[in-house]
mmCIF file with all atom_site columns, C-alpha atoms in Angstrom:
data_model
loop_
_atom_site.group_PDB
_atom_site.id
_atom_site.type_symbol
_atom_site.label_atom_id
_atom_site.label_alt_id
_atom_site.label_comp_id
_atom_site.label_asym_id
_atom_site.label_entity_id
_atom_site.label_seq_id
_atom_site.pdbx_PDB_ins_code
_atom_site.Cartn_x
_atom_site.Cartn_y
_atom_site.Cartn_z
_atom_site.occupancy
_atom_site.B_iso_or_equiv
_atom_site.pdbx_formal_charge
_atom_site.auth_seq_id
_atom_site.auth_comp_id
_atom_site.auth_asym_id
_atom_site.auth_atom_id
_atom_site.pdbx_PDB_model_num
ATOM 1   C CA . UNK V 1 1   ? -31.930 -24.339 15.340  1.00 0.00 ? 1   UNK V CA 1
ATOM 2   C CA . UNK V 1 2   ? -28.310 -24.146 14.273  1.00 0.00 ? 2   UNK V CA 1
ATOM 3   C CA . UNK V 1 3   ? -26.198 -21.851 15.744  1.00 0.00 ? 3   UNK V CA 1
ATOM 4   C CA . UNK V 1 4   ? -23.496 -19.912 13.599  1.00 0.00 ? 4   UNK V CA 1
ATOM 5   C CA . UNK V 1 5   ? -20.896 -17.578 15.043  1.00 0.00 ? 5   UNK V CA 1
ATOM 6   C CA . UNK V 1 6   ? -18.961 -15.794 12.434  1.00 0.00 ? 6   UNK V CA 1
ATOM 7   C CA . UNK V 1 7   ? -15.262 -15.321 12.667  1.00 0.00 ? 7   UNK V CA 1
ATOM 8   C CA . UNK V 1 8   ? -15.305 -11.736 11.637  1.00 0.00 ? 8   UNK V CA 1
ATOM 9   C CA . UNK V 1 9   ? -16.696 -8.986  13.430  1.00 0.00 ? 9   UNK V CA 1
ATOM 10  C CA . UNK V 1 10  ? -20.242 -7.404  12.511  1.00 0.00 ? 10  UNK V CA 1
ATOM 11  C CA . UNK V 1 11  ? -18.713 -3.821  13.217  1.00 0.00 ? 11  UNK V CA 1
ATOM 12  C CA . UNK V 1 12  ? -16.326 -2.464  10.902  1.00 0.00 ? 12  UNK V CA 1
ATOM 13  C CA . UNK V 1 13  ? -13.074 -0.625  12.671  1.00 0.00 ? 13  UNK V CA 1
ATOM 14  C CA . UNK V 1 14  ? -11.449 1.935   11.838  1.00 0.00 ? 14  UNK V CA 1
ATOM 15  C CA . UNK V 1 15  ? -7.804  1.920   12.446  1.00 0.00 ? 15  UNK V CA 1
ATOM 16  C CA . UNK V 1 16  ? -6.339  5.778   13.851  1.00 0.00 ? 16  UNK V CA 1
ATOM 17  C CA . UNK V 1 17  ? -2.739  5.838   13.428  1.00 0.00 ? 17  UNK V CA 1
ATOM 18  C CA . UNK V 1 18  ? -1.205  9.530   14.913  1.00 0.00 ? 18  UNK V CA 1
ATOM 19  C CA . UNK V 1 19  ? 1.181   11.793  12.686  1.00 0.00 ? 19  UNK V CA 1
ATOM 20  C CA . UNK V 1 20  ? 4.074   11.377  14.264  1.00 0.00 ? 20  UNK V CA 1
ATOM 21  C CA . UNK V 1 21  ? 5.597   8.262   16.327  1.00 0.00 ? 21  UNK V CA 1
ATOM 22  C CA . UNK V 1 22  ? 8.552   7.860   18.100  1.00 0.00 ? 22  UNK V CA 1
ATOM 23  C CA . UNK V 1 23  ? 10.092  4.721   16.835  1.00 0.00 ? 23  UNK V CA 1
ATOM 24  C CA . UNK V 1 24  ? 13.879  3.193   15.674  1.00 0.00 ? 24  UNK V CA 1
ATOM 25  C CA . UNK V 1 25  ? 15.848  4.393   12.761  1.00 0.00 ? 25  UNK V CA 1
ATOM 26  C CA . UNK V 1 26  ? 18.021  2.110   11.216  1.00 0.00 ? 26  UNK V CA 1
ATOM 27  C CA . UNK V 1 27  ? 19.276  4.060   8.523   1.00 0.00 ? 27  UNK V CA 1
ATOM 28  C CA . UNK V 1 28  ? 21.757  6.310   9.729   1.00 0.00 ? 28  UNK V CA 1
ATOM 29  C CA . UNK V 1 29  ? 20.457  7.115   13.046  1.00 0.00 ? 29  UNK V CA 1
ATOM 30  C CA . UNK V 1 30  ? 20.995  3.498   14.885  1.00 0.00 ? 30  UNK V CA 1
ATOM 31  C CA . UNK V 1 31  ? 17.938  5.254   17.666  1.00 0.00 ? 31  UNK V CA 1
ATOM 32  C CA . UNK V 1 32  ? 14.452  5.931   18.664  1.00 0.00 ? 32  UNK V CA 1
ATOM 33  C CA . UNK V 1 33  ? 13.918  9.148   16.889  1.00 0.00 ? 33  UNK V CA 1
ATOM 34  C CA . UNK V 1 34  ? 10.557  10.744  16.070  1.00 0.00 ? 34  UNK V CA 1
ATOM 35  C CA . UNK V 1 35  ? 9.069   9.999   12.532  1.00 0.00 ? 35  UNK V CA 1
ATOM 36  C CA . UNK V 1 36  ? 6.325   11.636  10.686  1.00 0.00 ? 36  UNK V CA 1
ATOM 37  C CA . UNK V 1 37  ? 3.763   9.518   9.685   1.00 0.00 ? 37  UNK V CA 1
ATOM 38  C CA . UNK V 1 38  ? 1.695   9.417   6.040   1.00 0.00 ? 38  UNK V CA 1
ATOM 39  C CA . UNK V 1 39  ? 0.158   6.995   4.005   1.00 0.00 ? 39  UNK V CA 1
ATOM 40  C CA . UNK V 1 40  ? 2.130   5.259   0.897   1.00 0.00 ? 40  UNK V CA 1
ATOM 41  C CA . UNK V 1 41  ? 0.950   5.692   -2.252  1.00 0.00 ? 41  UNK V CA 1
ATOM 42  C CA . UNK V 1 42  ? 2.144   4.299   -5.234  1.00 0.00 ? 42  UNK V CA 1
ATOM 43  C CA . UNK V 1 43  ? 4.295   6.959   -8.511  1.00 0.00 ? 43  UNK V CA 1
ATOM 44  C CA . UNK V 1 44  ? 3.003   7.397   -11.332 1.00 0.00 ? 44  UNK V CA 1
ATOM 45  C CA . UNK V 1 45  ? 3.284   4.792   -14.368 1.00 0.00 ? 45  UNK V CA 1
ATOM 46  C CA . UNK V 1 46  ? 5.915   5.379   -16.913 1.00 0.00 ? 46  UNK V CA 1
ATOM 47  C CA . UNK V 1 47  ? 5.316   5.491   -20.379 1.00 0.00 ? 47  UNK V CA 1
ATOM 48  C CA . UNK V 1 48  ? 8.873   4.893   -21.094 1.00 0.00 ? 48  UNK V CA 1
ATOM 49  C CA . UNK V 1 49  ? 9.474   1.484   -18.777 1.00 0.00 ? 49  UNK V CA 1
ATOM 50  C CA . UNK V 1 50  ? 10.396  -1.442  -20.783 1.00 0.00 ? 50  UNK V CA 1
ATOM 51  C CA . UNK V 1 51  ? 6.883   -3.152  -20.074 1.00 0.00 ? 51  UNK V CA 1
ATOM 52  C CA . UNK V 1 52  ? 4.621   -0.825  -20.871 1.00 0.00 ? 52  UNK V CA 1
ATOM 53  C CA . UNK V 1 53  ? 6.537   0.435   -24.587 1.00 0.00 ? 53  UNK V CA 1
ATOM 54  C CA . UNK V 1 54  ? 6.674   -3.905  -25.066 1.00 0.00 ? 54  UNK V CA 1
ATOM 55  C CA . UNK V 1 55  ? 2.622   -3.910  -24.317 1.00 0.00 ? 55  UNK V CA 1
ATOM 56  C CA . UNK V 1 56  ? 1.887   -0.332  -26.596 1.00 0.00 ? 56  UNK V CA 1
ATOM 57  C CA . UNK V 1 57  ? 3.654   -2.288  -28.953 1.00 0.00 ? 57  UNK V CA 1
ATOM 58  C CA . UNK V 1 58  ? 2.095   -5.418  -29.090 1.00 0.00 ? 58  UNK V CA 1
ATOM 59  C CA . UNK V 1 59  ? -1.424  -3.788  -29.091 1.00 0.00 ? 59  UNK V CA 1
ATOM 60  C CA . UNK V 1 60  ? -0.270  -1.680  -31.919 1.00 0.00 ? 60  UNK V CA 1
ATOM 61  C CA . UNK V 1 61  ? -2.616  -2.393  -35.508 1.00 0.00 ? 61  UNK V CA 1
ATOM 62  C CA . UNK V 1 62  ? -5.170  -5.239  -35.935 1.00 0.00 ? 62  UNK V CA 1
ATOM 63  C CA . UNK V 1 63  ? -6.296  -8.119  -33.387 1.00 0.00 ? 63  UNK V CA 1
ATOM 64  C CA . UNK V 1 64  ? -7.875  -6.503  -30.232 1.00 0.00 ? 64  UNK V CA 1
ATOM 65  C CA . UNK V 1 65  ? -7.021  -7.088  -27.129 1.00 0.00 ? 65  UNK V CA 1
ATOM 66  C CA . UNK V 1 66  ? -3.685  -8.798  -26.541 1.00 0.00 ? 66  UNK V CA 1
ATOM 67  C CA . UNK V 1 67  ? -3.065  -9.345  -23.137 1.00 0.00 ? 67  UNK V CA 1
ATOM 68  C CA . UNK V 1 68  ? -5.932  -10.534 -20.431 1.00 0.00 ? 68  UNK V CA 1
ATOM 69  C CA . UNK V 1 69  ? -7.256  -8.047  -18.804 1.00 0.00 ? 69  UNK V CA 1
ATOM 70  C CA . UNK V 1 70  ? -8.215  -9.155  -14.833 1.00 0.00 ? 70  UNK V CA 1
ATOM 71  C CA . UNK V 1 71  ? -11.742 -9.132  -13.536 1.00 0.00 ? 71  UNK V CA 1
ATOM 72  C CA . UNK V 1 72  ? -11.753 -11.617 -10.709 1.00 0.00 ? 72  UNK V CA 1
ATOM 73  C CA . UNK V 1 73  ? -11.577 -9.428  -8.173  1.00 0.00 ? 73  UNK V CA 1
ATOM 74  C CA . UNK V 1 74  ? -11.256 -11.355 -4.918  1.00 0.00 ? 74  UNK V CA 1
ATOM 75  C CA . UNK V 1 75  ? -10.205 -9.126  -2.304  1.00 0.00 ? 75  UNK V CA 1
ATOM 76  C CA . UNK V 1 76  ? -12.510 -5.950  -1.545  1.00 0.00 ? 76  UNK V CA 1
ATOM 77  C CA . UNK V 1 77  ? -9.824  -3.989  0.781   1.00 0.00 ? 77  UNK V CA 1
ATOM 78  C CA . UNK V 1 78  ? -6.304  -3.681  0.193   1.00 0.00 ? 78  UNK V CA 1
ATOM 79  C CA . UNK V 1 79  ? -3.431  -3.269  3.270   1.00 0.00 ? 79  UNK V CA 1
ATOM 80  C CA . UNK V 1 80  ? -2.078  -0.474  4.362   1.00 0.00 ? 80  UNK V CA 1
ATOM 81  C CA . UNK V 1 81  ? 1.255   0.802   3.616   1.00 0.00 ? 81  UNK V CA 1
ATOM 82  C CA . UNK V 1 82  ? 3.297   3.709   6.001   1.00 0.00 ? 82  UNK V CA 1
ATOM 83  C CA . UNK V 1 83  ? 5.642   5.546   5.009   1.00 0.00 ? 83  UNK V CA 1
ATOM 84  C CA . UNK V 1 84  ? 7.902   6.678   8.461   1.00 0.00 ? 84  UNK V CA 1
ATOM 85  C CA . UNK V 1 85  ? 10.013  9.656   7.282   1.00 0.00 ? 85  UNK V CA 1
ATOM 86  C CA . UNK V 1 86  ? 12.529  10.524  10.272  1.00 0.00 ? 86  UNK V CA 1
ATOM 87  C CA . UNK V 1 87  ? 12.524  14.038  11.556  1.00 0.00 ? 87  UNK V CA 1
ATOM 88  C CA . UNK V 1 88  ? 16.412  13.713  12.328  1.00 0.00 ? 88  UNK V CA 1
ATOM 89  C CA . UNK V 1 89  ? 18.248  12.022  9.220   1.00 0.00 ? 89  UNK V CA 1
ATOM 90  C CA . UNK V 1 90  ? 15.349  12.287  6.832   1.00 0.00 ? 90  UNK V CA 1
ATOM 91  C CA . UNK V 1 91  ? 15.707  8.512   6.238   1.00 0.00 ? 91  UNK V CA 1
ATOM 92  C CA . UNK V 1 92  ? 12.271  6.756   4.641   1.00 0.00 ? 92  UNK V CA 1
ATOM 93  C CA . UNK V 1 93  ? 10.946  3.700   6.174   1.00 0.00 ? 93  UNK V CA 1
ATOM 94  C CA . UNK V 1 94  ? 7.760   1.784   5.180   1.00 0.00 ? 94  UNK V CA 1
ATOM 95  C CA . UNK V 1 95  ? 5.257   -0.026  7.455   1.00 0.00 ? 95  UNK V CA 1
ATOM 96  C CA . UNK V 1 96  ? 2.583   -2.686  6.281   1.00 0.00 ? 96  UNK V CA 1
ATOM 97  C CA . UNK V 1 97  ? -0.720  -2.571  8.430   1.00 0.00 ? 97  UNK V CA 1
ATOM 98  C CA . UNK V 1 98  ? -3.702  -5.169  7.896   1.00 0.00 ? 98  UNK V CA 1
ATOM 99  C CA . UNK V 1 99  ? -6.924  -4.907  5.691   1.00 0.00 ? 99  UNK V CA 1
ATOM 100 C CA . UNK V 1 100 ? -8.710  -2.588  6.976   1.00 0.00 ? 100 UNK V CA 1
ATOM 101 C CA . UNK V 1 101 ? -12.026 -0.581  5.539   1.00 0.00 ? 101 UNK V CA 1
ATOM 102 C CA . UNK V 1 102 ? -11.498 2.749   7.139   1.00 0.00 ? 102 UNK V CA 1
ATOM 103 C CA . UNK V 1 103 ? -7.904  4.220   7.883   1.00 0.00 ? 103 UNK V CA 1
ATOM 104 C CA . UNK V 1 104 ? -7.487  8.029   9.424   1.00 0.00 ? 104 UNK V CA 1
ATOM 105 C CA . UNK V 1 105 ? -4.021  9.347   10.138  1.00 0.00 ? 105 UNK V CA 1
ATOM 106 C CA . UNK V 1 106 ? -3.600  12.008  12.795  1.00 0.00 ? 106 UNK V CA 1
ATOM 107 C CA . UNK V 1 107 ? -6.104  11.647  16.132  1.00 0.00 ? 107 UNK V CA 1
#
């Protein structure tokens, strides 16, 4: 019988991550102040950014499909971005976490 340990856990865990943390500012405030805490998430697209009018173009009359398109999905979570406003100067500050499955914010 061969025995095989995985390297990753068999329980998934959730990371809890509370809604405010005292932590350093170093915008304007040069100190431990406390910051709120939220999840980043990303604007939305615009229609008028070089990129996009230069792909609506090229997609424009006959021929399909111009660009490739990805399927090859490799990864099946994605990390974790914080956004730390500060309650004093109002100063934005973002914090990567690991992959994780489940995230909660506020205890």
């Amino acid at each position: 019988p061969h025995c095989f340990s995985s390297p990753f856990p068999s329980k998934v865990k959730m990371v809890n991550v509370p809604k405010e943390k005292n932590t350093f500012c170093s915008r304007r405030c040069k100190r431990h102040t406390p910051h709120k805490i939220s999840v980043y998430k990303a604007g939305a697209r615009r229609e008028a950014a070089l990129g996009q009018r230069r792909y609506v173009r090229k997609q424009k009359g006959y021929g399909g499909q111009t660009r490739p398109i990805f399927h090859k999905k490799a990864k099946v979570t994605k990390k974790t971005v914080l956004r730390l406003d500060c309650s004093k100067c109002g100063g934005k500050e973002y914090q990567v976490l690991k992959r994780c499955k489940k995230f909660e914010c506020g205890a």
